[in-house]
PDB file of C-alpha atoms in Angstrom:
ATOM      1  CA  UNK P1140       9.956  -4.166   9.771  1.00 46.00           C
ATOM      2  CA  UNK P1141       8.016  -0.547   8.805  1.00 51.00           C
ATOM      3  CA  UNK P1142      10.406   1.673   6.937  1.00 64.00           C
ATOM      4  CA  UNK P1143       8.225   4.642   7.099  1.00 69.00           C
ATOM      5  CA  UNK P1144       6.660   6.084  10.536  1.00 81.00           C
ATOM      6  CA  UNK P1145       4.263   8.608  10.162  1.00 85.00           C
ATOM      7  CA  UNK P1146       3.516  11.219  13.102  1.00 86.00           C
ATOM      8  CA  UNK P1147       0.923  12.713  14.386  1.00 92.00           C
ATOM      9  CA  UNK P1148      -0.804   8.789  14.525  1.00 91.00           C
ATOM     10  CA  UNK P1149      -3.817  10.702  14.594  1.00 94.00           C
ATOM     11  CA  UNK P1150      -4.934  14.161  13.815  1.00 95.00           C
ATOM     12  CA  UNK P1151      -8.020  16.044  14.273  1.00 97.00           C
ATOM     13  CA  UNK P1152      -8.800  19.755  12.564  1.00 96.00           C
ATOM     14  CA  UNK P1153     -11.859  21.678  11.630  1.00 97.00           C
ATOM     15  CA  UNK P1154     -13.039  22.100   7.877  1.00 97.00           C
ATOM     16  CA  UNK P1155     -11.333  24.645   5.725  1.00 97.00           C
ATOM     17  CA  UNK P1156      -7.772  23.804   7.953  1.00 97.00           C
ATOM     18  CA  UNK P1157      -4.492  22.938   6.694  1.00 97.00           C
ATOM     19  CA  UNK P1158      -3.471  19.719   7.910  1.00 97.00           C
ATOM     20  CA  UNK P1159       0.152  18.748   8.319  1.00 97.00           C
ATOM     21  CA  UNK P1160       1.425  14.986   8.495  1.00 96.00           C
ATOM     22  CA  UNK P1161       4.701  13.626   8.604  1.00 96.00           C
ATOM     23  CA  UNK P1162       6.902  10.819   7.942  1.00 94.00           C
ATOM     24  CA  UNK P1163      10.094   9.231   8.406  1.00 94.00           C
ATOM     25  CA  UNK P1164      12.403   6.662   7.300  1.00 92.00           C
ATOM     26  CA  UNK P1165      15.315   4.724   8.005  1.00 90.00           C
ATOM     27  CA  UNK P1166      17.144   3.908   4.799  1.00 86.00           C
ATOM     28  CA  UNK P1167      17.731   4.964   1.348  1.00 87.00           C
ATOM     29  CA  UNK P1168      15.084   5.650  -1.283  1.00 88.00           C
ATOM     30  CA  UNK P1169      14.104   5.954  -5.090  1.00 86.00           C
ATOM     31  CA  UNK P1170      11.176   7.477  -4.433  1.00 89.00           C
ATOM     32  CA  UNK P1171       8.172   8.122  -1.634  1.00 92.00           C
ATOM     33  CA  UNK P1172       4.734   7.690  -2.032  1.00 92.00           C
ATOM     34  CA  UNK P1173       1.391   9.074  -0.393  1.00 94.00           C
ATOM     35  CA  UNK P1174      -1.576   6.993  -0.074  1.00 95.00           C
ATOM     36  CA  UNK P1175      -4.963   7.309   1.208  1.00 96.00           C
ATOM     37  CA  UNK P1176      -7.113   4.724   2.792  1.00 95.00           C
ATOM     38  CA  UNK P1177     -10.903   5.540   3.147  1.00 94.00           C
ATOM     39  CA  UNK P1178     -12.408   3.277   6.327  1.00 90.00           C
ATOM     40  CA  UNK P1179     -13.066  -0.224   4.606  1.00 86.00           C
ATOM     41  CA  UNK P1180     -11.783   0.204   1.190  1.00 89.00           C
ATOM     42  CA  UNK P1181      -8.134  -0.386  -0.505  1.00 90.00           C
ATOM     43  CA  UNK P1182      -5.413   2.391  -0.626  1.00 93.00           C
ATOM     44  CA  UNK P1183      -5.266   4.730  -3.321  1.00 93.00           C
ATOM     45  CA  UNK P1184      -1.852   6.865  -4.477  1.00 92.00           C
ATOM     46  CA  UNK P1185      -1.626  10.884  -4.069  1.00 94.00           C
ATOM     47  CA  UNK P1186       1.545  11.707  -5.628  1.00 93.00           C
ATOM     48  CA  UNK P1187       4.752  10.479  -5.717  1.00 92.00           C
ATOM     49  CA  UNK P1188       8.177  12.413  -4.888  1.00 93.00           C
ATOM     50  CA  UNK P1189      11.637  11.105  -6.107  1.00 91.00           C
ATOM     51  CA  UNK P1190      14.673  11.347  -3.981  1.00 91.00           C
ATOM     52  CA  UNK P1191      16.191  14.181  -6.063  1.00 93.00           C
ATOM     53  CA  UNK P1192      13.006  16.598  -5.388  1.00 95.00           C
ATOM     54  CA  UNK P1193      12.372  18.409  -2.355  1.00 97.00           C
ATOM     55  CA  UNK P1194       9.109  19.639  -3.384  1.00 97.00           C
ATOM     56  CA  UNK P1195       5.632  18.542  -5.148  1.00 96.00           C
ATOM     57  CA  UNK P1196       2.137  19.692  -6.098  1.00 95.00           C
ATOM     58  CA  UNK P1197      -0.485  18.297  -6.847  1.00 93.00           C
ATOM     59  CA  UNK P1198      -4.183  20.358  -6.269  1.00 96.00           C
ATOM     60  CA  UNK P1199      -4.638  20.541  -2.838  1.00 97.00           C
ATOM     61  CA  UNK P1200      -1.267  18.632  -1.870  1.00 97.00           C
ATOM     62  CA  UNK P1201       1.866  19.628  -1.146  1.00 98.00           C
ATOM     63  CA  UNK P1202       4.712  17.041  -0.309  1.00 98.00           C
ATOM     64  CA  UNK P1203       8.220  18.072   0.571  1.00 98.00           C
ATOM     65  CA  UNK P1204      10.887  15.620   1.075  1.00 97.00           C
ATOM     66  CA  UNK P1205      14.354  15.995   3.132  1.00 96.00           C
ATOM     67  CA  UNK P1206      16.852  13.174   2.234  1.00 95.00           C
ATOM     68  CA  UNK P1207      19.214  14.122   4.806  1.00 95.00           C
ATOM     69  CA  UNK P1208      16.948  13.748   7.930  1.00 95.00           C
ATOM     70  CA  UNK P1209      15.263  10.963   5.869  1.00 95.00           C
ATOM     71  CA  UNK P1210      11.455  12.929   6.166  1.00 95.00           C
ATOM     72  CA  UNK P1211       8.456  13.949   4.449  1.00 96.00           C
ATOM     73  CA  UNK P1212       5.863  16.106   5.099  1.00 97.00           C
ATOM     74  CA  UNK P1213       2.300  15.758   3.498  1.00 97.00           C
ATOM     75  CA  UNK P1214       0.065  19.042   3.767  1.00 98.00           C
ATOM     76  CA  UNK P1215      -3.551  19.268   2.778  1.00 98.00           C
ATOM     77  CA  UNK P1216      -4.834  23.075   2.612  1.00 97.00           C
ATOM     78  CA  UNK P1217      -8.184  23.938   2.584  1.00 97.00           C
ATOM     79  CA  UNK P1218      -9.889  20.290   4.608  1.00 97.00           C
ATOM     80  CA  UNK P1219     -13.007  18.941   3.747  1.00 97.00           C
ATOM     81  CA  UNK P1220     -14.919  16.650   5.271  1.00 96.00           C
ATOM     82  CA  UNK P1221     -14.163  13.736   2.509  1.00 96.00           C
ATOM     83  CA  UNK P1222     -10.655  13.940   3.718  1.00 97.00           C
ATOM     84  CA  UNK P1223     -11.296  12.179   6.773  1.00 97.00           C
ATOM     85  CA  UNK P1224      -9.023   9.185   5.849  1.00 97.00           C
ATOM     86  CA  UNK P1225      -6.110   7.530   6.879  1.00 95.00           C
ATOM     87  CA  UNK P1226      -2.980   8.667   5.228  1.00 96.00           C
ATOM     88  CA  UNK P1227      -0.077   6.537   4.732  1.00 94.00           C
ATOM     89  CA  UNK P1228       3.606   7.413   3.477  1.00 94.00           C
ATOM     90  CA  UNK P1229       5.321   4.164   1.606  1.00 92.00           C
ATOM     91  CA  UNK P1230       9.263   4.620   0.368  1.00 90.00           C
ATOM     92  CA  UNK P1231      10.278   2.410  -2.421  1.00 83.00           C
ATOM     93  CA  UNK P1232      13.876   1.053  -2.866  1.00 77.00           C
ATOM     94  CA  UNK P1233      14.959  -0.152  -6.140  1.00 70.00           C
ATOM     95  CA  UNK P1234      17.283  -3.543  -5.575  1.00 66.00           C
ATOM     96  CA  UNK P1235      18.151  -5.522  -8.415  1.00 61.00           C
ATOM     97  CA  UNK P1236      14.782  -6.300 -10.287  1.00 54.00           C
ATOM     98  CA  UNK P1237      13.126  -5.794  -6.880  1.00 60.00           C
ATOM     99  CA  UNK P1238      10.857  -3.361  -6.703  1.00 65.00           C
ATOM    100  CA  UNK P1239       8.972  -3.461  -3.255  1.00 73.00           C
ATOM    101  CA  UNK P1240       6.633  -0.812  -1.584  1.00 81.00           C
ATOM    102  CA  UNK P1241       7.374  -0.238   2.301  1.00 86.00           C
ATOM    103  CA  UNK P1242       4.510   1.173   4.293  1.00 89.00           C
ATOM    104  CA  UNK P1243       4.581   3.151   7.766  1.00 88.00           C
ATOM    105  CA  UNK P1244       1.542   2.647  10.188  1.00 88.00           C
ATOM    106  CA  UNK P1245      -0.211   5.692   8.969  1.00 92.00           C
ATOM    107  CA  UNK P1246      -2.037   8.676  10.090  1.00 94.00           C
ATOM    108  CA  UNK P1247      -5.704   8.708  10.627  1.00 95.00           C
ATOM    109  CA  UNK P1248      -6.951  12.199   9.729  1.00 97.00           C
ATOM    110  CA  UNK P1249     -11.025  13.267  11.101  1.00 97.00           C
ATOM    111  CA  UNK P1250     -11.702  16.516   9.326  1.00 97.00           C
ATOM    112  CA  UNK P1251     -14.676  17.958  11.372  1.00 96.00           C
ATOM    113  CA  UNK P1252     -17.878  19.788   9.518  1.00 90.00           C
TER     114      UNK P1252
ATOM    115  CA  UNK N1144     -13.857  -0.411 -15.286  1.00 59.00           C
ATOM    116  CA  UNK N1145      -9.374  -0.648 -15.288  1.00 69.00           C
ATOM    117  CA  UNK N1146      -8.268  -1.514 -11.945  1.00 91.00           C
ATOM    118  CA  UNK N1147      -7.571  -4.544  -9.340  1.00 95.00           C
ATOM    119  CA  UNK N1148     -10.704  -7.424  -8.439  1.00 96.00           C
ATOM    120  CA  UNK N1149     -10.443  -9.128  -5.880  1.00 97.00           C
ATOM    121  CA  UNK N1150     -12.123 -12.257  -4.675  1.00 96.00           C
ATOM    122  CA  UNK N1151     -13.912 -12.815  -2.381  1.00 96.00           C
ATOM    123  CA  UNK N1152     -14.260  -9.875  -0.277  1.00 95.00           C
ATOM    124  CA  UNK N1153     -15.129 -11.757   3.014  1.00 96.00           C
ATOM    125  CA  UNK N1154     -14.393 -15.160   3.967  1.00 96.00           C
ATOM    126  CA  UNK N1155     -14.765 -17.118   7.476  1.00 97.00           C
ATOM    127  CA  UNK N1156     -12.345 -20.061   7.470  1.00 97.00           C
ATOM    128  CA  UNK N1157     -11.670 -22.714  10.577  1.00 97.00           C
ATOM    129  CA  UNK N1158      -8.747 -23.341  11.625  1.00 98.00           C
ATOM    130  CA  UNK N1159      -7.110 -25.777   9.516  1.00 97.00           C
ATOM    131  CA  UNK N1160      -9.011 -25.213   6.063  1.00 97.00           C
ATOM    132  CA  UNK N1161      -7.426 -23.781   3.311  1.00 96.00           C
ATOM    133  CA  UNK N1162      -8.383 -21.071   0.660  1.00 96.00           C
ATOM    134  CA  UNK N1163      -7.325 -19.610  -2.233  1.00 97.00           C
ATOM    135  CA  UNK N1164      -7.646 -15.738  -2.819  1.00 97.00           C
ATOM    136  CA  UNK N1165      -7.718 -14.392  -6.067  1.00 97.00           C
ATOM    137  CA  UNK N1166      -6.562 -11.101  -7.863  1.00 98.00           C
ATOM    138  CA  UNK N1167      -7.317  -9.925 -11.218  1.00 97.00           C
ATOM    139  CA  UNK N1168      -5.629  -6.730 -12.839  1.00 96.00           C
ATOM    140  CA  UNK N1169      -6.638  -5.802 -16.733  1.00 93.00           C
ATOM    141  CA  UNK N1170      -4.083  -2.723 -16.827  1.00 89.00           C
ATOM    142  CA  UNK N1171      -1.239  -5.263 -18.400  1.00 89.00           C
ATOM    143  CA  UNK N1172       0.778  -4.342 -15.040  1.00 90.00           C
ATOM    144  CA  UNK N1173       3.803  -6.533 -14.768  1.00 89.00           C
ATOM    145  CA  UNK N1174       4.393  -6.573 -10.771  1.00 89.00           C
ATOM    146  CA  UNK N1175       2.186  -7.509  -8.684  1.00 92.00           C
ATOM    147  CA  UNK N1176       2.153  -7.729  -4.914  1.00 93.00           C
ATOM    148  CA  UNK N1177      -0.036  -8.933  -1.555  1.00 96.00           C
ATOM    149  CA  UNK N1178      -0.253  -7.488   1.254  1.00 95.00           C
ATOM    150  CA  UNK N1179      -2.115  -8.007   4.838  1.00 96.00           C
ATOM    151  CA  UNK N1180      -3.115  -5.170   7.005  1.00 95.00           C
ATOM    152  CA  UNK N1181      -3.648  -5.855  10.529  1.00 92.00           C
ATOM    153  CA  UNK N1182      -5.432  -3.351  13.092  1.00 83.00           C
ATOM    154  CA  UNK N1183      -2.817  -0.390  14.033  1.00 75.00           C
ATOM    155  CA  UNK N1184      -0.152  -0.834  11.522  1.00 76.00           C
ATOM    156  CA  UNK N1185       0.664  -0.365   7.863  1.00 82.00           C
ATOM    157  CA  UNK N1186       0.764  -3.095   5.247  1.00 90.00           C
ATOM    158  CA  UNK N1187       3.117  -5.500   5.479  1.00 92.00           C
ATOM    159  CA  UNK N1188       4.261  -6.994   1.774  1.00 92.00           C
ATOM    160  CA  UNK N1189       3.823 -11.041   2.089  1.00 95.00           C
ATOM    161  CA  UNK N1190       4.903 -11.633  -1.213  1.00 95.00           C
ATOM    162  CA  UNK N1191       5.070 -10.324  -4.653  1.00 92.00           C
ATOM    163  CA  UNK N1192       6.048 -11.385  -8.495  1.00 93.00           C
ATOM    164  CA  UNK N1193       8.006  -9.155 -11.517  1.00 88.00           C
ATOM    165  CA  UNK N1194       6.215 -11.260 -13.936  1.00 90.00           C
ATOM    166  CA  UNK N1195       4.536 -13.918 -15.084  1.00 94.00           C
ATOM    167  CA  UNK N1196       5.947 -17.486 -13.530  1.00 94.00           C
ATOM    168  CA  UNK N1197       7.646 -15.366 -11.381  1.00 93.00           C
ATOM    169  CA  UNK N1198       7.150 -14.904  -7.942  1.00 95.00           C
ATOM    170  CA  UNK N1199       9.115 -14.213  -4.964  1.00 92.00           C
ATOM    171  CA  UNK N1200       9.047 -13.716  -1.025  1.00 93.00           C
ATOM    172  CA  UNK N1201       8.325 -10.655   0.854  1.00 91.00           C
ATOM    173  CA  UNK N1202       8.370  -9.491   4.562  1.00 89.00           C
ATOM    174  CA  UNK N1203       6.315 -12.005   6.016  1.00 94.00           C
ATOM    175  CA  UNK N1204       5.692 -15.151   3.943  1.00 95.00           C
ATOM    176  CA  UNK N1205       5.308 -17.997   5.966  1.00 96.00           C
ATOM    177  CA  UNK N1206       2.006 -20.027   5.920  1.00 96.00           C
ATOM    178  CA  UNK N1207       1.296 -18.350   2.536  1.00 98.00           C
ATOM    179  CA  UNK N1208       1.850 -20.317  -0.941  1.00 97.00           C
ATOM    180  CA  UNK N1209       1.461 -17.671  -4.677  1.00 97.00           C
ATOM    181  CA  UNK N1210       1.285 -18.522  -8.070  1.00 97.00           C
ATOM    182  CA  UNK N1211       1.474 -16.090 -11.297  1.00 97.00           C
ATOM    183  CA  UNK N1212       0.268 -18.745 -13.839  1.00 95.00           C
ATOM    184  CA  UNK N1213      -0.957 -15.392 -16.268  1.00 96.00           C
ATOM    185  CA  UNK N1214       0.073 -12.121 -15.927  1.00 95.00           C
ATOM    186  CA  UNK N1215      -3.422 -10.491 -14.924  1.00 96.00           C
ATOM    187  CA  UNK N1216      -3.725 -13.192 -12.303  1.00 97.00           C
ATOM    188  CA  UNK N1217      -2.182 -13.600  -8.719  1.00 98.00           C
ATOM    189  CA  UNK N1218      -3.148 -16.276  -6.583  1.00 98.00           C
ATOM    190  CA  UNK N1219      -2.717 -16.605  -2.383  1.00 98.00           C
ATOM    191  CA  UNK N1220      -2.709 -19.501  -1.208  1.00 98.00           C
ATOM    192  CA  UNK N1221      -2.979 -20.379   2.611  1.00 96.00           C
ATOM    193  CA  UNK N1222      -2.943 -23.883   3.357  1.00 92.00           C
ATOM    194  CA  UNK N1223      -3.697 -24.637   6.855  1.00 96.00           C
ATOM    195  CA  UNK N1224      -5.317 -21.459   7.877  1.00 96.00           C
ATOM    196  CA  UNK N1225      -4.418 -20.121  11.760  1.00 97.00           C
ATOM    197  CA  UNK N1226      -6.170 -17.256  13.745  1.00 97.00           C
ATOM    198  CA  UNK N1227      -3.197 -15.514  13.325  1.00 96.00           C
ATOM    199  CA  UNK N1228      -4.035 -14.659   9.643  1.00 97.00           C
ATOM    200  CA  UNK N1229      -7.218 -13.081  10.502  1.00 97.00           C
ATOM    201  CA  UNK N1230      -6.339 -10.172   8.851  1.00 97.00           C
ATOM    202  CA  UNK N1231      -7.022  -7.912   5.520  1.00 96.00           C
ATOM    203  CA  UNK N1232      -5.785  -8.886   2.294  1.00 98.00           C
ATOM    204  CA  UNK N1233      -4.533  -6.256  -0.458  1.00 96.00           C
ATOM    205  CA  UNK N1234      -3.694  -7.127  -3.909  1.00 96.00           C
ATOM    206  CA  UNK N1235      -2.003  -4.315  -5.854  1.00 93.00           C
ATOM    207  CA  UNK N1236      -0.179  -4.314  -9.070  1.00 92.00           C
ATOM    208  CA  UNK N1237       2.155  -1.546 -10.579  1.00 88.00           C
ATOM    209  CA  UNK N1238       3.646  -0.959 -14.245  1.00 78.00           C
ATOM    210  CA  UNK N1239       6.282  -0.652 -15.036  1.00 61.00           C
ATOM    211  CA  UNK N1240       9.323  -2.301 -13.900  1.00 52.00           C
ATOM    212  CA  UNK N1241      12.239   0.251 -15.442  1.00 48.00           C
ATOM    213  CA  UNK N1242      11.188   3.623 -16.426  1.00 49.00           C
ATOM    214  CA  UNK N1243       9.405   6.320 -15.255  1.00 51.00           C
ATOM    215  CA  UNK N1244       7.687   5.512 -11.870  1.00 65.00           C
ATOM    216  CA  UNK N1245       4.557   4.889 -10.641  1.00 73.00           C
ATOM    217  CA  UNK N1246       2.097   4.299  -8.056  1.00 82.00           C
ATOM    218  CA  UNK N1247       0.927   1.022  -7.092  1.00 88.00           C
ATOM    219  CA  UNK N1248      -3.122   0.348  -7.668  1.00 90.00           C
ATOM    220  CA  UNK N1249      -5.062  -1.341  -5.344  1.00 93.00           C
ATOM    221  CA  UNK N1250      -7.842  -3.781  -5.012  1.00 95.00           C
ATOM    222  CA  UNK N1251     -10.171  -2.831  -2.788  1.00 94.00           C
ATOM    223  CA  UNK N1252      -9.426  -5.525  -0.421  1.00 95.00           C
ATOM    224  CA  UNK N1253     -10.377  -9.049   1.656  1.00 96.00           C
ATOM    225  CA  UNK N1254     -11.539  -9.556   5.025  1.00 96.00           C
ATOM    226  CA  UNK N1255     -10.572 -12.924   6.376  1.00 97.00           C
ATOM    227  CA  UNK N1256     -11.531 -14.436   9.821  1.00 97.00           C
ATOM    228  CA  UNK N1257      -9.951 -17.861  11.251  1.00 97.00           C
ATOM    229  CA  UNK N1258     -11.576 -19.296  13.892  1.00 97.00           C
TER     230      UNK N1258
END
């Protein structure tokens, strides 16, 4: 089953937008991930927040996390056209020597010239 | 370049056959994990290893066989291939398994049809 659902599914904006997505989860984490997935090609990581931050930067990202309502936020300021992706949110639960990634359906974002 | 190969990156397979997909890392990760993405939904973890001669199951194993014979290497085995694993295949490998973490690194992927 998905552990992370991310909302909007898809999201449309113009260049030079912010653009907001969001996810949430159902159990307890170590950590959540951001990845990207350009059409046809494998995921690759943004950043990383650990269950004791609430916030983190990193350029042009900004990724809050709220372990109480179990949700994370990714925003993007300042769109360009190369961000047109889809963005998925992954939570990661530490059990034993387990170590397993847990992906949500993602959000596909078109950033329009 | 560092990163995940995988092989091959398309493969048409009747139902039946069997095939064995293949993923290379050269970053000296320890886990290593593969995935299937189908249309609409997020990858789902098939199975996954903590080491070498390790291996164990993940979300949705069945009609897939692994092996971790070296640690740069993780094999996927499907041995009677059905339509229903027309899907795409991600191998991605992390480092390391205590310790600070990190994000996984992906292969760029393989498209399999059963027909």
């Amino acid at each position: 089953s998905q552990q992370g659902e991310e909302d909007p599914q898809a999201l449309s904006i113009q260049e030079g937008e912010n653009a907001t997505m969001n996810c949430s989860y159902k159990t307890s984490i170590n950590n959540l991930q951001w990845y990207r997935q350009n059409s046809g090609r494998g995921l690759v990581h943004l950043i990383l927040i650990r269950s004791n931050e609430r916030e983190k930067h990193s350029g042009r990202l900004r990724v809050t996390l709220d372990t109480s309502k179990k949700s994370s936020s990714l925003l993007i300021t300042a769109s360009r056209a190369a961000d047109t992706a889809s963005y998925f949110c992954a939570t990661v639960l530490f059990s034993g020597s387990a170590r397993q990634l847990t992906f949500g359906s993602g959000t596909q974002l078109t950033v329009l010239p | 370049n560092a990163g995940v190969t995988q092989t091959p990156k398309f493969r048409v397979l009747k139902t039946g056959q069997s095939m064995t997909l293949l993923c290379a890392q050269d970053m000296n990760h320890e886990y290593m994990y593969w995935y299937r993405q189908d249309p609409g939904m997020g990858l789902r973890l098939i199975h996954y290893s903590v080491g070498e001669g390790t291996t164990a199951k993940g979300e949705v194993p069945d009609g897939y066989n692994v092996s971790r014979l070296k640690k740069q290497n993780f094999l996927l085995g499907l041995e009677s291939a059905a339509p229903s694993q027309t899907s795409v295949y991600f191998c991605a490998s992390s480092y390391p398994p205590a310790g600070p973490d990190y994000g996984y690194t992906f292969g760029s992927g393989t498209r399999l049809t059963v027909v």
